GROMACS .gro file of C-alpha atoms in nm:
model
  322
    1UNK     CA    1   7.527  -1.176  -0.938
    2UNK     CA    2   7.472  -1.148  -0.562
    3UNK     CA    3   7.686  -0.834  -0.535
    4UNK     CA    4   7.503  -0.677  -0.828
    5UNK     CA    5   7.164  -0.748  -0.667
    6UNK     CA    6   7.277  -0.602  -0.334
    7UNK     CA    7   7.420  -0.293  -0.504
    8UNK     CA    8   7.100  -0.243  -0.705
    9UNK     CA    9   6.888  -0.273  -0.391
   10UNK     CA   10   7.106  -0.028  -0.199
   11UNK     CA   11   7.094   0.227  -0.483
   12UNK     CA   12   6.716   0.188  -0.505
   13UNK     CA   13   6.673   0.245  -0.133
   14UNK     CA   14   6.899   0.550  -0.142
   15UNK     CA   15   6.698   0.697  -0.428
   16UNK     CA   16   6.378   0.616  -0.243
   17UNK     CA   17   6.511   0.792   0.067
   18UNK     CA   18   6.586   1.101  -0.141
   19UNK     CA   19   6.234   1.085  -0.287
   20UNK     CA   20   6.081   1.056   0.062
   21UNK     CA   21   6.278   1.353   0.192
   22UNK     CA   22   6.187   1.559  -0.114
   23UNK     CA   23   5.820   1.463  -0.091
   24UNK     CA   24   5.785   1.538   0.280
   25UNK     CA   25   5.984   1.858   0.235
   26UNK     CA   26   5.754   1.968  -0.047
   27UNK     CA   27   5.444   1.907   0.167
   28UNK     CA   28   5.599   2.096   0.455
   29UNK     CA   29   5.689   2.386   0.223
   30UNK     CA   30   5.328   2.405   0.102
   31UNK     CA   31   5.202   2.449   0.457
   32UNK     CA   32   5.479   2.697   0.532
   33UNK     CA   33   5.361   2.901   0.237
   34UNK     CA   34   5.002   2.878   0.360
   35UNK     CA   35   5.097   3.011   0.706
   36UNK     CA   36   5.312   3.286   0.553
   37UNK     CA   37   5.015   3.386   0.339
   38UNK     CA   38   4.820   3.415   0.664
   39UNK     CA   39   5.080   3.671   0.776
   40UNK     CA   40   5.264   3.446   1.021
   41UNK     CA   41   5.634   3.495   1.084
   42UNK     CA   42   5.870   3.258   0.901
   43UNK     CA   43   5.995   3.082   1.216
   44UNK     CA   44   5.641   3.032   1.346
   45UNK     CA   45   5.521   2.911   1.006
   46UNK     CA   46   5.802   2.657   0.987
   47UNK     CA   47   5.713   2.514   1.328
   48UNK     CA   48   5.337   2.517   1.279
   49UNK     CA   49   5.372   2.344   0.941
   50UNK     CA   50   5.512   2.033   1.105
   51UNK     CA   51   5.176   1.951   1.265
   52UNK     CA   52   4.955   1.945   0.950
   53UNK     CA   53   5.230   1.770   0.754
   54UNK     CA   54   5.251   1.484   1.004
   55UNK     CA   55   4.873   1.460   1.044
   56UNK     CA   56   4.822   1.453   0.666
   57UNK     CA   57   5.079   1.176   0.621
   58UNK     CA   58   4.930   0.965   0.900
   59UNK     CA   59   4.578   1.013   0.765
   60UNK     CA   60   4.677   0.905   0.415
   61UNK     CA   61   4.869   0.603   0.545
   62UNK     CA   62   4.564   0.480   0.738
   63UNK     CA   63   4.326   0.530   0.447
   64UNK     CA   64   4.551   0.381   0.181
   65UNK     CA   65   4.664   0.081   0.385
   66UNK     CA   66   4.301  -0.016   0.423
   67UNK     CA   67   4.279  -0.017   0.045
   68UNK     CA   68   4.573  -0.257   0.007
   69UNK     CA   69   4.359  -0.531   0.158
   70UNK     CA   70   4.161  -0.536  -0.165
   71UNK     CA   71   4.465  -0.694  -0.336
   72UNK     CA   72   4.460  -0.986  -0.096
   73UNK     CA   73   4.085  -1.019  -0.136
   74UNK     CA   74   4.130  -1.027  -0.514
   75UNK     CA   75   4.346  -1.336  -0.476
   76UNK     CA   76   4.042  -1.554  -0.413
   77UNK     CA   77   4.135  -1.913  -0.341
   78UNK     CA   78   4.004  -2.204  -0.136
   79UNK     CA   79   4.217  -2.359   0.142
   80UNK     CA   80   4.294  -2.725   0.078
   81UNK     CA   81   4.385  -3.007   0.315
   82UNK     CA   82   4.673  -3.253   0.312
   83UNK     CA   83   4.426  -3.531   0.231
   84UNK     CA   84   4.321  -3.351  -0.087
   85UNK     CA   85   4.676  -3.263  -0.205
   86UNK     CA   86   4.922  -3.493  -0.022
   87UNK     CA   87   5.205  -3.456  -0.275
   88UNK     CA   88   5.171  -3.078  -0.285
   89UNK     CA   89   5.182  -3.057   0.095
   90UNK     CA   90   5.486  -3.286   0.103
   91UNK     CA   91   5.670  -3.060  -0.144
   92UNK     CA   92   5.581  -2.743   0.044
   93UNK     CA   93   5.683  -2.892   0.380
   94UNK     CA   94   6.013  -3.017   0.236
   95UNK     CA   95   6.109  -2.683   0.082
   96UNK     CA   96   5.995  -2.493   0.394
   97UNK     CA   97   6.217  -2.708   0.613
   98UNK     CA   98   6.517  -2.638   0.389
   99UNK     CA   99   6.454  -2.264   0.419
  100UNK     CA  100   6.394  -2.299   0.793
  101UNK     CA  101   6.054  -2.126   0.783
  102UNK     CA  102   5.706  -2.233   0.894
  103UNK     CA  103   5.514  -2.411   0.620
  104UNK     CA  104   5.247  -2.177   0.481
  105UNK     CA  105   4.883  -2.268   0.448
  106UNK     CA  106   4.793  -2.370   0.093
  107UNK     CA  107   4.502  -2.239  -0.110
  108UNK     CA  108   4.401  -2.332  -0.463
  109UNK     CA  109   4.241  -2.089  -0.707
  110UNK     CA  110   4.025  -2.213  -0.994
  111UNK     CA  111   4.177  -1.949  -1.224
  112UNK     CA  112   4.305  -2.056  -1.565
  113UNK     CA  113   4.582  -1.796  -1.537
  114UNK     CA  114   4.900  -1.955  -1.394
  115UNK     CA  115   4.900  -1.793  -1.050
  116UNK     CA  116   5.168  -1.860  -0.789
  117UNK     CA  117   5.208  -1.618  -0.500
  118UNK     CA  118   5.258  -1.589  -0.127
  119UNK     CA  119   5.040  -1.351   0.073
  120UNK     CA  120   5.112  -1.240   0.429
  121UNK     CA  121   5.364  -1.003   0.581
  122UNK     CA  122   5.488  -1.244   0.850
  123UNK     CA  123   5.620  -1.597   0.782
  124UNK     CA  124   5.389  -1.740   1.047
  125UNK     CA  125   5.081  -1.606   0.868
  126UNK     CA  126   5.187  -1.662   0.507
  127UNK     CA  127   4.952  -1.825   0.258
  128UNK     CA  128   5.067  -1.995  -0.061
  129UNK     CA  129   4.821  -1.955  -0.347
  130UNK     CA  130   4.846  -2.170  -0.657
  131UNK     CA  131   4.598  -2.180  -0.942
  132UNK     CA  132   4.454  -2.479  -1.122
  133UNK     CA  133   4.602  -2.331  -1.438
  134UNK     CA  134   4.951  -2.352  -1.289
  135UNK     CA  135   4.907  -2.700  -1.143
  136UNK     CA  136   4.783  -2.832  -1.477
  137UNK     CA  137   5.076  -2.675  -1.663
  138UNK     CA  138   5.384  -2.775  -1.463
  139UNK     CA  139   5.543  -3.111  -1.396
  140UNK     CA  140   5.657  -3.212  -1.046
  141UNK     CA  141   6.011  -3.069  -1.074
  142UNK     CA  142   5.890  -2.739  -1.220
  143UNK     CA  143   5.622  -2.707  -0.952
  144UNK     CA  144   5.881  -2.764  -0.678
  145UNK     CA  145   6.098  -2.491  -0.831
  146UNK     CA  146   5.806  -2.245  -0.836
  147UNK     CA  147   5.724  -2.328  -0.474
  148UNK     CA  148   6.091  -2.273  -0.382
  149UNK     CA  149   6.082  -1.932  -0.552
  150UNK     CA  150   5.769  -1.829  -0.363
  151UNK     CA  151   5.895  -1.953  -0.027
  152UNK     CA  152   6.220  -1.765  -0.090
  153UNK     CA  153   6.009  -1.448  -0.076
  154UNK     CA  154   5.892  -1.558   0.270
  155UNK     CA  155   6.248  -1.638   0.381
  156UNK     CA  156   6.372  -1.298   0.256
  157UNK     CA  157   6.072  -1.118   0.412
  158UNK     CA  158   6.004  -0.952   0.080
  159UNK     CA  159   5.643  -0.872   0.171
  160UNK     CA  160   5.766  -0.665   0.464
  161UNK     CA  161   6.037  -0.497   0.257
  162UNK     CA  162   5.801  -0.406  -0.027
  163UNK     CA  163   5.535  -0.282   0.214
  164UNK     CA  164   5.784  -0.043   0.372
  165UNK     CA  165   5.932   0.085   0.046
  166UNK     CA  166   5.581   0.134  -0.098
  167UNK     CA  167   5.484   0.389   0.169
  168UNK     CA  168   5.606   0.696  -0.029
  169UNK     CA  169   5.405   0.592  -0.336
  170UNK     CA  170   5.100   0.517  -0.122
  171UNK     CA  171   5.127   0.861   0.036
  172UNK     CA  172   5.179   1.053  -0.287
  173UNK     CA  173   4.906   0.862  -0.472
  174UNK     CA  174   4.669   0.903  -0.178
  175UNK     CA  175   4.726   1.277  -0.154
  176UNK     CA  176   4.683   1.320  -0.530
  177UNK     CA  177   4.358   1.120  -0.528
  178UNK     CA  178   4.205   1.274  -0.216
  179UNK     CA  179   4.273   1.635  -0.313
  180UNK     CA  180   4.128   1.593  -0.663
  181UNK     CA  181   3.775   1.704  -0.572
  182UNK     CA  182   3.899   2.007  -0.378
  183UNK     CA  183   4.131   2.097  -0.664
  184UNK     CA  184   3.833   2.100  -0.902
  185UNK     CA  185   3.683   2.369  -0.680
  186UNK     CA  186   4.007   2.567  -0.716
  187UNK     CA  187   4.118   2.539  -0.354
  188UNK     CA  188   4.479   2.667  -0.373
  189UNK     CA  189   4.630   2.434  -0.111
  190UNK     CA  190   4.457   2.131  -0.263
  191UNK     CA  191   4.582   2.221  -0.610
  192UNK     CA  192   4.941   2.248  -0.489
  193UNK     CA  193   4.922   1.929  -0.277
  194UNK     CA  194   4.769   1.739  -0.568
  195UNK     CA  195   5.042   1.860  -0.801
  196UNK     CA  196   5.312   1.751  -0.555
  197UNK     CA  197   5.151   1.409  -0.518
  198UNK     CA  198   5.115   1.353  -0.893
  199UNK     CA  199   5.477   1.458  -0.951
  200UNK     CA  200   5.612   1.214  -0.691
  201UNK     CA  201   5.400   0.910  -0.789
  202UNK     CA  202   5.589   0.812  -1.108
  203UNK     CA  203   5.929   0.869  -0.944
  204UNK     CA  204   5.855   0.654  -0.640
  205UNK     CA  205   5.675   0.393  -0.849
  206UNK     CA  206   5.975   0.355  -1.080
  207UNK     CA  207   6.209   0.312  -0.782
  208UNK     CA  208   5.976   0.062  -0.614
  209UNK     CA  209   5.952  -0.151  -0.927
  210UNK     CA  210   6.333  -0.164  -0.939
  211UNK     CA  211   6.318  -0.303  -0.583
  212UNK     CA  212   6.049  -0.549  -0.691
  213UNK     CA  213   6.253  -0.674  -0.987
  214UNK     CA  214   6.557  -0.711  -0.762
  215UNK     CA  215   6.359  -0.916  -0.510
  216UNK     CA  216   6.236  -1.144  -0.790
  217UNK     CA  217   6.593  -1.212  -0.902
  218UNK     CA  218   6.699  -1.273  -0.542
  219UNK     CA  219   6.415  -1.524  -0.500
  220UNK     CA  220   6.523  -1.700  -0.821
  221UNK     CA  221   6.876  -1.725  -0.684
  222UNK     CA  222   6.758  -1.861  -0.348
  223UNK     CA  223   6.541  -2.121  -0.523
  224UNK     CA  224   6.839  -2.242  -0.727
  225UNK     CA  225   7.048  -2.270  -0.411
  226UNK     CA  226   6.799  -2.485  -0.220
  227UNK     CA  227   6.720  -2.707  -0.519
  228UNK     CA  228   7.081  -2.745  -0.628
  229UNK     CA  229   6.988  -2.689  -0.992
  230UNK     CA  230   6.851  -2.402  -1.197
  231UNK     CA  231   6.711  -2.615  -1.478
  232UNK     CA  232   6.368  -2.682  -1.319
  233UNK     CA  233   6.306  -2.315  -1.241
  234UNK     CA  234   6.426  -2.201  -1.586
  235UNK     CA  235   6.197  -2.461  -1.745
  236UNK     CA  236   5.905  -2.354  -1.524
  237UNK     CA  237   5.945  -1.988  -1.618
  238UNK     CA  238   5.954  -2.070  -1.989
  239UNK     CA  239   5.649  -2.297  -1.955
  240UNK     CA  240   5.450  -2.041  -1.758
  241UNK     CA  241   5.545  -1.762  -1.997
  242UNK     CA  242   5.411  -1.969  -2.286
  243UNK     CA  243   5.098  -2.054  -2.088
  244UNK     CA  244   5.030  -1.685  -2.025
  245UNK     CA  245   5.054  -1.619  -2.398
  246UNK     CA  246   4.794  -1.889  -2.459
  247UNK     CA  247   4.556  -1.798  -2.175
  248UNK     CA  248   4.241  -1.617  -2.297
  249UNK     CA  249   4.252  -1.240  -2.251
  250UNK     CA  250   3.939  -1.244  -2.036
  251UNK     CA  251   4.103  -1.475  -1.781
  252UNK     CA  252   4.415  -1.259  -1.772
  253UNK     CA  253   4.206  -0.946  -1.719
  254UNK     CA  254   4.030  -1.112  -1.425
  255UNK     CA  255   4.367  -1.195  -1.266
  256UNK     CA  256   4.548  -0.866  -1.327
  257UNK     CA  257   4.471  -0.737  -0.975
  258UNK     CA  258   4.719  -0.990  -0.837
  259UNK     CA  259   4.957  -0.987  -1.133
  260UNK     CA  260   5.234  -0.808  -0.943
  261UNK     CA  261   5.227  -1.075  -0.671
  262UNK     CA  262   5.258  -1.378  -0.896
  263UNK     CA  263   5.579  -1.544  -1.013
  264UNK     CA  264   5.516  -1.397  -1.359
  265UNK     CA  265   5.300  -1.097  -1.450
  266UNK     CA  266   4.988  -1.178  -1.648
  267UNK     CA  267   5.085  -0.984  -1.953
  268UNK     CA  268   5.360  -0.991  -2.211
  269UNK     CA  269   5.578  -0.685  -2.259
  270UNK     CA  270   5.599  -0.767  -2.628
  271UNK     CA  271   5.224  -0.754  -2.691
  272UNK     CA  272   4.985  -0.463  -2.727
  273UNK     CA  273   4.796  -0.568  -2.411
  274UNK     CA  274   5.075  -0.442  -2.187
  275UNK     CA  275   5.017  -0.096  -2.331
  276UNK     CA  276   4.671  -0.094  -2.180
  277UNK     CA  277   4.471  -0.195  -2.484
  278UNK     CA  278   4.317  -0.540  -2.492
  279UNK     CA  279   4.230  -0.575  -2.858
  280UNK     CA  280   3.911  -0.753  -2.947
  281UNK     CA  281   3.928  -0.604  -3.297
  282UNK     CA  282   4.207  -0.450  -3.500
  283UNK     CA  283   4.129  -0.092  -3.397
  284UNK     CA  284   4.413   0.142  -3.307
  285UNK     CA  285   4.357   0.432  -3.063
  286UNK     CA  286   4.390   0.796  -3.160
  287UNK     CA  287   4.752   0.912  -3.220
  288UNK     CA  288   4.870   0.555  -3.170
  289UNK     CA  289   5.202   0.614  -3.347
  290UNK     CA  290   5.291   0.872  -3.079
  291UNK     CA  291   5.131   0.707  -2.778
  292UNK     CA  292   5.263   0.359  -2.848
  293UNK     CA  293   5.637   0.428  -2.784
  294UNK     CA  294   5.551   0.637  -2.476
  295UNK     CA  295   5.335   0.362  -2.332
  296UNK     CA  296   5.599   0.104  -2.415
  297UNK     CA  297   5.857   0.311  -2.224
  298UNK     CA  298   5.614   0.337  -1.933
  299UNK     CA  299   5.566  -0.039  -1.925
  300UNK     CA  300   5.942  -0.094  -1.913
  301UNK     CA  301   5.990   0.156  -1.631
  302UNK     CA  302   5.706   0.024  -1.418
  303UNK     CA  303   5.727  -0.352  -1.476
  304UNK     CA  304   5.732  -0.545  -1.150
  305UNK     CA  305   5.920  -0.846  -1.287
  306UNK     CA  306   6.232  -0.873  -1.503
  307UNK     CA  307   6.174  -1.015  -1.854
  308UNK     CA  308   6.148  -1.393  -1.847
  309UNK     CA  309   6.441  -1.429  -2.089
  310UNK     CA  310   6.666  -1.229  -1.855
  311UNK     CA  311   6.560  -1.435  -1.553
  312UNK     CA  312   6.627  -1.764  -1.732
  313UNK     CA  313   6.967  -1.641  -1.848
  314UNK     CA  314   7.068  -1.530  -1.498
  315UNK     CA  315   6.945  -1.857  -1.345
  316UNK     CA  316   7.148  -2.067  -1.587
  317UNK     CA  317   7.453  -1.841  -1.552
  318UNK     CA  318   7.435  -1.864  -1.175
  319UNK     CA  319   7.411  -2.243  -1.190
  320UNK     CA  320   7.713  -2.265  -1.422
  321UNK     CA  321   7.923  -2.070  -1.171
  322UNK     CA  322   7.834  -2.298  -0.879
   0.00000   0.00000   0.00000
């Protein structure tokens, strides 16, 4: 299992590197074409194109990284003290000591959706967020397993890894979004840059979600190792999956901004909601028979978490081999 996860991660990073090189090369080629159109020699155009390419990438990184803060802000939760939650603090401190990492601060969200996530790029600034919906759903052993999974992300520095590998998607999405208005006015360079950005977004997003799914499996494995048993985590995943199915759609919609950060996404890949349609009535969209399989394929390509059944199976298989 460990070798398979490492191999998958390496392949994903290699593909991502190829995508980065292709994306930057395409941007550079656009500016080369612009300078050639301005009757500049090829060698001069190639050199001059480096400057706007670098400046454009830096500009998009700054603008888009500011926007990523909205995800953390969406995870609204109130910090709690050890006096309020002594048992929870004891569990977090115990698991943190096993991992050899600083204990994170703990915040509780009043959401009914079963949220469990760690926010913060560095271990020293990490914040563990749990929802009332999760605390009310799990027993003590299951809660400890979920905490172990989340703190495994801190131990593995997954926030740092995913931030780095997300840069190509941030760049391509940012360029596509910020050239849209100029493209509507038929500005040639903006049209070409927007097309390059839109072409790269799905490729990089698919690769990044492979990395995300791999990190989730690695965190499951680390949690089993520190707990010495996979049964609590397998039970917790099944329980939370069932709880998500039973949570009202409105509450899931409110929590979807942080869905990719939680231990389980707040939608089922077997329901119509994952296809982008939250049914209040039995009304099917136009050309649903054609759009449905395409949207289902999209959801499978871009899911941030492996299916719960697969995770449970791998957890139990890993435990049986110990």
